[in-house]
Short mmCIF file of C-alpha atoms in Angstrom, two decimals:
data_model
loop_
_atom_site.label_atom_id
_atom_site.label_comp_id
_atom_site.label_asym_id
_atom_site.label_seq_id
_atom_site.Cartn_x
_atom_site.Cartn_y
_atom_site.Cartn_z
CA UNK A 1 -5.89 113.58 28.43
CA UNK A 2 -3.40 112.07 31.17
CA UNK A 3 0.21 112.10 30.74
CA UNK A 4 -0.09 108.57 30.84
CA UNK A 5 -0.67 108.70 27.04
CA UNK A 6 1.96 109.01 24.76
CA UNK A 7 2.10 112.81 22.86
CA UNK A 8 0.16 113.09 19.94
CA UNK A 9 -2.02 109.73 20.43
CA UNK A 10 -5.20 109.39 18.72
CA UNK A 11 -7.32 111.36 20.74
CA UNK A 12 -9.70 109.15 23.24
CA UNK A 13 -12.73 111.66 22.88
CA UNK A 14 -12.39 110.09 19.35
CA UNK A 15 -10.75 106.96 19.71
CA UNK A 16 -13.54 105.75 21.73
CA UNK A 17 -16.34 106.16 18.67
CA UNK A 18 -14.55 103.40 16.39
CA UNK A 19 -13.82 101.05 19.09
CA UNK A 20 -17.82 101.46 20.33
CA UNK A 21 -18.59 100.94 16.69
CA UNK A 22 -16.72 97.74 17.25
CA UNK A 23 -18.26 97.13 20.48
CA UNK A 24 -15.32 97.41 22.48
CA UNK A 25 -15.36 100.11 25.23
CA UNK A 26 -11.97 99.67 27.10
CA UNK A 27 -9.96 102.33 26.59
CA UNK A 28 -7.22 102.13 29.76
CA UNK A 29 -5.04 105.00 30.30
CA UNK A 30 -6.71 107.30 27.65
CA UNK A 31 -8.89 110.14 28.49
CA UNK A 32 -11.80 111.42 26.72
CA UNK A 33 -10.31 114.69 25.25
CA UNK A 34 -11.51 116.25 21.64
CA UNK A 35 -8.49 115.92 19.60
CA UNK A 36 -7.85 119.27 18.51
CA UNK A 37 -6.41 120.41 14.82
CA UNK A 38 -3.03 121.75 14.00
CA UNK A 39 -4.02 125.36 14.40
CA UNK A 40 -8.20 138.70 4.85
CA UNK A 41 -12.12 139.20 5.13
CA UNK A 42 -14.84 137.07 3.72
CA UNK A 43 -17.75 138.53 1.82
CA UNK A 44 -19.67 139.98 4.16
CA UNK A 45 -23.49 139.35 4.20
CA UNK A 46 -27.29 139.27 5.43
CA UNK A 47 -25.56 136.54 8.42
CA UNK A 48 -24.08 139.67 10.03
CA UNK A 49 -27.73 140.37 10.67
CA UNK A 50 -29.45 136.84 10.72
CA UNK A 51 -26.56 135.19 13.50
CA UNK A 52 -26.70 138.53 15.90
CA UNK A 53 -30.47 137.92 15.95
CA UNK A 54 -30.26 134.49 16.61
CA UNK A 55 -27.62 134.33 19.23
CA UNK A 56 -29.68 135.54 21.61
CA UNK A 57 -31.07 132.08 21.75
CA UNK A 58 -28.02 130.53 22.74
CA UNK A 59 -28.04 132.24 25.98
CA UNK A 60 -28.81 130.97 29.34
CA UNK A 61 -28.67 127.01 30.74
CA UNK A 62 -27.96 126.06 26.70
CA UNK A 63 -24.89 127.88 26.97
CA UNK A 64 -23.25 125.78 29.69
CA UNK A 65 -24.53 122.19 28.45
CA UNK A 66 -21.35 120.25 29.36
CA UNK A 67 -20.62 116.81 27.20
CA UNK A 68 -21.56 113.63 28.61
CA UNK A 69 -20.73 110.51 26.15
CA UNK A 70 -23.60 107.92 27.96
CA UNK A 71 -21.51 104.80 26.32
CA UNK A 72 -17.73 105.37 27.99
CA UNK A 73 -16.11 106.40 30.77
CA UNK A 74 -18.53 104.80 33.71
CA UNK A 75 -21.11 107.67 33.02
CA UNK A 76 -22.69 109.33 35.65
CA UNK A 77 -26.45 109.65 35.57
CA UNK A 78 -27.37 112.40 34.02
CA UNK A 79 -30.57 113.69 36.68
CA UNK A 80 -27.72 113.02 39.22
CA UNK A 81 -25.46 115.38 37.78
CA UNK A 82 -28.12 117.94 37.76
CA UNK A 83 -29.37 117.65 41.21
CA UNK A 84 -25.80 117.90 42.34
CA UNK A 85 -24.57 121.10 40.14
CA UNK A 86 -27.46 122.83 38.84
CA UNK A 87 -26.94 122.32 34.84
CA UNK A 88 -30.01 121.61 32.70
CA UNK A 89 -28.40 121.03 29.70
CA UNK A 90 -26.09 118.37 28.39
CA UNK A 91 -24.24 118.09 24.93
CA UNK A 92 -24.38 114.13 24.25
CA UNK A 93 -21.71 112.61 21.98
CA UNK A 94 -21.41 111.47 19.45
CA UNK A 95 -23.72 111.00 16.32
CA UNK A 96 -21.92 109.54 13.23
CA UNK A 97 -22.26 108.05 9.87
CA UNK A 98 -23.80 104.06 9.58
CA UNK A 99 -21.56 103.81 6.52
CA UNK A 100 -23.98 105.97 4.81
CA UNK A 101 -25.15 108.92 4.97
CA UNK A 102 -27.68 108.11 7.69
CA UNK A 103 -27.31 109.00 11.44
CA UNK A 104 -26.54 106.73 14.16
CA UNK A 105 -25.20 106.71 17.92
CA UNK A 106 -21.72 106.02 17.75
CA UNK A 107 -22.60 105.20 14.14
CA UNK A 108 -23.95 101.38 15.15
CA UNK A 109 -27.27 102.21 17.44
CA UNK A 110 -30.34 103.79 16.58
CA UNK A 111 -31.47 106.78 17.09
CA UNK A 112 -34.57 106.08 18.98
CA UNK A 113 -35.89 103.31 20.64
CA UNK A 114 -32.33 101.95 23.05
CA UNK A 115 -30.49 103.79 26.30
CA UNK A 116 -29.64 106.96 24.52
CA UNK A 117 -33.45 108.13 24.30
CA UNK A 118 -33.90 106.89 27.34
CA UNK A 119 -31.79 109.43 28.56
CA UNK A 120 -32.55 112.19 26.97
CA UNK A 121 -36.45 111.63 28.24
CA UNK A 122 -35.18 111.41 32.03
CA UNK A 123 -33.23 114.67 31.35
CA UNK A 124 -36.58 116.72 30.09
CA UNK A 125 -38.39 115.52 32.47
CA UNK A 126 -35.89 116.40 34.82
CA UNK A 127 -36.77 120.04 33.59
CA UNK A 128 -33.23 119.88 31.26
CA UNK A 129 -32.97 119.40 27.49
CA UNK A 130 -30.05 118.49 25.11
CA UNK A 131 -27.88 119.92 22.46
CA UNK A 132 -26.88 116.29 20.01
CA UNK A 133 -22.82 116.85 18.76
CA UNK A 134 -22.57 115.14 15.19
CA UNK A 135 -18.82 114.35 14.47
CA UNK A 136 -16.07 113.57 16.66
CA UNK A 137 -12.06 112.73 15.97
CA UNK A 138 -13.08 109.04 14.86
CA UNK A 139 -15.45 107.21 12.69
CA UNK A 140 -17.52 107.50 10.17
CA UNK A 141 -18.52 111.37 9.33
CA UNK A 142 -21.48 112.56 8.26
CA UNK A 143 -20.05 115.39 6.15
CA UNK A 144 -17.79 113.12 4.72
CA UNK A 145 -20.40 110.02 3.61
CA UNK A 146 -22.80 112.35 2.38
CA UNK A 147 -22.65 113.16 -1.00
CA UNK A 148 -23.59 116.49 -1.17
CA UNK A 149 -25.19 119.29 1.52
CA UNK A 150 -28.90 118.79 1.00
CA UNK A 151 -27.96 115.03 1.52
CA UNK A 152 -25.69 116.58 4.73
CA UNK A 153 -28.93 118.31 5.32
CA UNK A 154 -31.26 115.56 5.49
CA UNK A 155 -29.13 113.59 7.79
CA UNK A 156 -29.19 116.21 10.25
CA UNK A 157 -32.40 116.89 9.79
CA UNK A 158 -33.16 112.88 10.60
CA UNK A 159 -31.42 113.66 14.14
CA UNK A 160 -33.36 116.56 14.79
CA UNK A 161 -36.98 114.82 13.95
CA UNK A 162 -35.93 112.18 16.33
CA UNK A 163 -35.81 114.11 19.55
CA UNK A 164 -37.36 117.68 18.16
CA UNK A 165 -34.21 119.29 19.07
CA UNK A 166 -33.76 123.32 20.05
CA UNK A 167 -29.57 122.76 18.82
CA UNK A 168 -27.15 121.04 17.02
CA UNK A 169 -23.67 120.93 17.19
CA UNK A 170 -21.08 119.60 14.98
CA UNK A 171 -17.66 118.97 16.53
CA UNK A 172 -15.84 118.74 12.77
CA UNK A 173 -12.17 117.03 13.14
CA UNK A 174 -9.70 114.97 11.86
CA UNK A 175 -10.47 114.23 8.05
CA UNK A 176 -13.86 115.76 7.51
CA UNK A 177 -12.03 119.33 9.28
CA UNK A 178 -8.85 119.00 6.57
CA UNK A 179 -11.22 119.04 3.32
CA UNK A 180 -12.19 122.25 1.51
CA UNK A 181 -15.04 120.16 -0.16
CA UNK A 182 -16.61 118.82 3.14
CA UNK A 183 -16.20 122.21 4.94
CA UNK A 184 -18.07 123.71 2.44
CA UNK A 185 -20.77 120.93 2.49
CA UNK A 186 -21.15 121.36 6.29
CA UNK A 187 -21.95 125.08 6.63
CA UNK A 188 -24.10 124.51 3.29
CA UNK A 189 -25.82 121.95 5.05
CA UNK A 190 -26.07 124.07 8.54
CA UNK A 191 -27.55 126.92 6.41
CA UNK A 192 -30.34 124.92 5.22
CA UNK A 193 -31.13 123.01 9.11
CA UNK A 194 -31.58 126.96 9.54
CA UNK A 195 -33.87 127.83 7.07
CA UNK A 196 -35.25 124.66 7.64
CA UNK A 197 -36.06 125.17 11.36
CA UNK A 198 -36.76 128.42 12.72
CA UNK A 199 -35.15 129.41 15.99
CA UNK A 200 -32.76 126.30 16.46
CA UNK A 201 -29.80 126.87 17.72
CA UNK A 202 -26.15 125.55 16.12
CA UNK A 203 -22.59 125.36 17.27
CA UNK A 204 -19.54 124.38 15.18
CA UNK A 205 -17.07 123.49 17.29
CA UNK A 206 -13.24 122.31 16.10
CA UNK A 207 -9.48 122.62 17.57
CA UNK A 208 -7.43 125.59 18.20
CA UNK A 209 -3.73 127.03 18.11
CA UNK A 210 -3.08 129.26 21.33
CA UNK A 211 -3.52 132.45 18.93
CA UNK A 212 -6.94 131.12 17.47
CA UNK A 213 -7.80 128.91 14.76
CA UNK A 214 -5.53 127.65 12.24
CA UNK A 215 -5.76 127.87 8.52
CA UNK A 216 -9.23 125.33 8.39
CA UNK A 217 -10.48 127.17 10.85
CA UNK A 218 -10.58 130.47 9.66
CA UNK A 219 -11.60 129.22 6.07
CA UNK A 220 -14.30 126.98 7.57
CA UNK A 221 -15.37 130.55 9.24
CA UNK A 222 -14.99 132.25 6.04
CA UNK A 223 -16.93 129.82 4.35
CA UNK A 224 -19.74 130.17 6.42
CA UNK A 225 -19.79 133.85 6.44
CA UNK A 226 -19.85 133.52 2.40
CA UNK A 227 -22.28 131.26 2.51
CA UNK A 228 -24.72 133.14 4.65
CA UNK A 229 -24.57 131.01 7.90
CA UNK A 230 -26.10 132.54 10.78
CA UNK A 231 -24.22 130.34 13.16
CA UNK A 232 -24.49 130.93 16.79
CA UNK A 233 -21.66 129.79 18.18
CA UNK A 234 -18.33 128.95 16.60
CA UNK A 235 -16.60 126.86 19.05
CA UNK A 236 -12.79 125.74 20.07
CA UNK A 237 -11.36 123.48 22.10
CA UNK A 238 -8.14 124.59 23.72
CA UNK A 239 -6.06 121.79 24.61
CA UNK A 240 -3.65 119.40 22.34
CA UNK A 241 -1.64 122.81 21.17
CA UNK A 242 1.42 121.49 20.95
CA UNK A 243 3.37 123.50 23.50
CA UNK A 244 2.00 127.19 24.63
CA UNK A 245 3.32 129.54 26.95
CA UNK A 246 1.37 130.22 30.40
CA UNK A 247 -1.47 128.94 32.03
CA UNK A 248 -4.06 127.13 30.44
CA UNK A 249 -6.39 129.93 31.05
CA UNK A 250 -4.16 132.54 30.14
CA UNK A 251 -3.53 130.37 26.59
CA UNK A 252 -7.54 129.78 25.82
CA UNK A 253 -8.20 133.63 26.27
CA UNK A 254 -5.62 133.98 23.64
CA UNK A 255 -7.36 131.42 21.47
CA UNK A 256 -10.53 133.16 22.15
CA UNK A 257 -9.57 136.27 21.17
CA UNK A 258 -8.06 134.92 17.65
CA UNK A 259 -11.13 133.36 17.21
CA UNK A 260 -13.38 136.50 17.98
CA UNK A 261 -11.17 138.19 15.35
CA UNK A 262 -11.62 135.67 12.95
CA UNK A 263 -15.61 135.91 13.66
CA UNK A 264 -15.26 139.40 13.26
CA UNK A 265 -13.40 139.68 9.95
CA UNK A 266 -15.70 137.36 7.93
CA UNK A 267 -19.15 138.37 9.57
CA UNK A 268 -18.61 141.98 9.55
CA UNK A 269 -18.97 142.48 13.39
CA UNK A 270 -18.96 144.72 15.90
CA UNK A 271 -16.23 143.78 18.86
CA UNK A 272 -19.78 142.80 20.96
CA UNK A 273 -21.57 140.73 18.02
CA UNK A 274 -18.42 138.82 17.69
CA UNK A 275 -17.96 137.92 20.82
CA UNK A 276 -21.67 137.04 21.36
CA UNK A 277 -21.05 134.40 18.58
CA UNK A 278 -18.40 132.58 19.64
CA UNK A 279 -17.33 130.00 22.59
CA UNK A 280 -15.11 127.42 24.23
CA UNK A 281 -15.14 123.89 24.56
CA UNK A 282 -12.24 123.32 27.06
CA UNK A 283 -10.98 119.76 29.03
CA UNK A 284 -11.17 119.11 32.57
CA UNK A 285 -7.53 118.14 34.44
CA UNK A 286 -4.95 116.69 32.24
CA UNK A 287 -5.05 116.29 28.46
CA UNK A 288 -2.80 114.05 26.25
CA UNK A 289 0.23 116.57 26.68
CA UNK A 290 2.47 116.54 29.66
CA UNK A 291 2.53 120.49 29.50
CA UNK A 292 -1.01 120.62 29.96
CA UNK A 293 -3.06 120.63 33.12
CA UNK A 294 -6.55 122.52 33.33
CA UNK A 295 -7.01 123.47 36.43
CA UNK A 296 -10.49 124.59 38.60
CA UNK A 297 -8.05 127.50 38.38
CA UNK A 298 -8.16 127.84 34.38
CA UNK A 299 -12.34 127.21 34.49
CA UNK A 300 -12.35 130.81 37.05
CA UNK A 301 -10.84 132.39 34.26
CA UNK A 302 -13.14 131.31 31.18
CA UNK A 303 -15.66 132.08 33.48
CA UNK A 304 -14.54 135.65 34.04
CA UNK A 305 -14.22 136.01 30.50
CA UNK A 306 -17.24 134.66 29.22
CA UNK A 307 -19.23 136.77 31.57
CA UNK A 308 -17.24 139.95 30.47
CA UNK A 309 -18.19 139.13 26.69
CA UNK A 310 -21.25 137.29 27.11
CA UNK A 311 -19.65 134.60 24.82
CA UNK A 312 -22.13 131.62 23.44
CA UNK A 313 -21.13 128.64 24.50
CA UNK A 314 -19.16 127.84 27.36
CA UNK A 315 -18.86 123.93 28.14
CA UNK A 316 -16.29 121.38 28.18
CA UNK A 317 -15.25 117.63 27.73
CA UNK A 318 -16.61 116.33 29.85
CA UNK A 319 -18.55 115.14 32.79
CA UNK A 320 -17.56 111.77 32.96
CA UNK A 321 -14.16 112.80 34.15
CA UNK A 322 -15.76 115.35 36.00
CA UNK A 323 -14.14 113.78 39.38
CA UNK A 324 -10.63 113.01 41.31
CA UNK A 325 -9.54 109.64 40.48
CA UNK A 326 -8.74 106.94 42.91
CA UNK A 327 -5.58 106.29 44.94
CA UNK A 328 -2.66 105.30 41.95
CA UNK A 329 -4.93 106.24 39.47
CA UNK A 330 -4.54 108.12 36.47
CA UNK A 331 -6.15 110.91 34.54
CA UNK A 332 -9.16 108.40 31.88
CA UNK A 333 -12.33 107.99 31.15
CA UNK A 334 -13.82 108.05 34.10
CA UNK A 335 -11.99 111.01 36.01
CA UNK A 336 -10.00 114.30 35.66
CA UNK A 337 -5.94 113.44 37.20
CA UNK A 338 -6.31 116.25 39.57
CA UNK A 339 -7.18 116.72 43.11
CA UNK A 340 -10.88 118.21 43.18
CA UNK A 341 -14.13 117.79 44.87
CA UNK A 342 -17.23 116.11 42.60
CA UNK A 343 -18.44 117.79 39.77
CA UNK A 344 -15.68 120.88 40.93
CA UNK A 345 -15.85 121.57 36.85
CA UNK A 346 -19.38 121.58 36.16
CA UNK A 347 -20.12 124.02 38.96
CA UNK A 348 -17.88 126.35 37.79
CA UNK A 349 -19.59 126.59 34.36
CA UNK A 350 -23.03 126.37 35.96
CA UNK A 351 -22.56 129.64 37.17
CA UNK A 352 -22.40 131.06 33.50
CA UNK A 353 -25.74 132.87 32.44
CA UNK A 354 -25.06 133.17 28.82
#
């Protein structure tokens, strides 16, 4: 997010969802960033087996499915962005909670029938698909308004009827990342989308410390390990830390490599399984911190180590910013606060094969 913004803001990425809920959509000076969290084995079970036979799904143009949120930010067109870079995949934000435990766009509009199906039809027949993030930094949460995990279940399974989706992720923040109870109820819930629907993919994607996930992390890691989850792809976002040392790059491999540790100690495994099962959500340009600038720089180096470890999930937040803003302008929600060429971001990841 720009420097613009005052440290430790509510995050726009997440800001945005209650003020759409409200119908308001002006968000000056903020940038659409995921808010990221403050940053001894699990039970190991039949998920060691399950997720490294399942993450072979997650390969490919599902790997690099940048976010797009179609209601902010002066969005581009999706079917442009893919004639212009070469992705076929996007990961639309954000699903959330009516009140209820009951899926909605931005919690207010419906899942079929308005703009946002709309979309996702021009993007198939484009020859693309979608991945659907549930959650966010603000609003209503699903995992937090359901009552229990089948309920959890249900409501996820609602969003996947709607659009017959191939993968899910949940981007779990804020309040509904904090509680014990709710992290428990979300990889309950994930476990029975899987048994539930053969072959789809999930991601659960949350914020980072520059040495890997923080406490919630690892026990929302552990949990799922307990629990049996074969997730594909656990997820961080490495921005918001707080003050790190280095380059941005340098400071997400570190993440990444807590985070393949922490993979590794509650799945049970081996140095190439882990990394096969976990990826990064990063930010283009500046964040909310003045320490932080992403450059085209940083994106080389995921890329270099993603294809080393054949990671799951390299994307990042997000396309709308995806461009250099205009003279006096600052880093938003409609561009990146660097110097760079169109979609400079997105054609870096494009290159990733999974």
């Amino acid at each position: 997010m720009p420097t613009a913004v005052p440290p430790r803001v509510v995050p726009a990425r997440r800001l945005v969802v209650t003020l759409a809920g409200l119908g308001c959509l002006v968000l000056p000076l903020i940038a659409a960033a995921p808010g990221a969290a403050d940053a001894a084995d699990a039970p190991r079970t039949g998920a060691s087996q399950a997720g490294a036979a399942s993450g072979a799904a997650a390969s490919g143009a599902m790997a690099v499915a940048p976010y797009e949120y179609l209601g902010w930010g002066s969005p581009q067109k999706p079917t442009d962005v893919m004639a212009a870079t070469g992705v076929k995949w996007f990961t639309l934000a954000f699903v959330l909670s009516d009140g209820g435990c009951n899926p909605k766009w931005d919690g207010s509009r419906p899942l079929t029938g308005g703009s946002d199906e709309s979309a996702i039809k021009s993007i198939r027949a484009a020859g693309g698909d979608v991945v659907i993030s549930v959650g966010g930094w603000s609003g209503n949460k699903l995992g937090e308004k359901c009552s229990s995990a089948s309920a959890l279940a249900g409501a996820y399974q609602k969003l996947i009827d709607a659009y017959h989706l191939k993968a899910l992720d949940i981007d779990i923040e804020d309040t509904e990342f904090s509680n014990a109870t709710v992290r428990q109820r979300v990889v309950s819930a994930l476990k029975t989308v899987k048994q539930n629907n053969p072959g789809i993919v999930t991601y659960v994607t949350m914020g980072t410390t520059p040495n890997g996930p923080d406490s919630n992390g690892r026990d929302l890691i552990k949990k799922g390990a307990a629990a049996g989850l074969a997730n594909d792809g656990w997820t961080i976002m490495p921005f918001d830390f707080e003050g790190h040392s280095g380059t941005m790059g340098s400071a997400t491999v570190s993440a990444l490599e807590g985070l393949k540790a922490s993979v590794k100690s509650a799945y049970g495994y081996s140095d190439d399984a882990a990394y096969r099962h976990i990826g990064v959500s990063s930010m283009n340009g500046k964040t909310d911190e003045s320490d932080e600038t992403v450059t085209t720089g940083d994106f080389q180096t995921m890329l270099g180590y993603a294809k080393q470890h054949h990671i799951a999930r390299f994307t990042f937040w997000a396309v709308n910013r995806d461009r250099q803003c205009g003279s006096g302008g600052d880093a938003g929600s409609s561009c990146s606060g660097v110097g760079q060429s169109p979609y400079a971001f997105t054609k870096i990841i494009a290159q990733y094969a999974g």
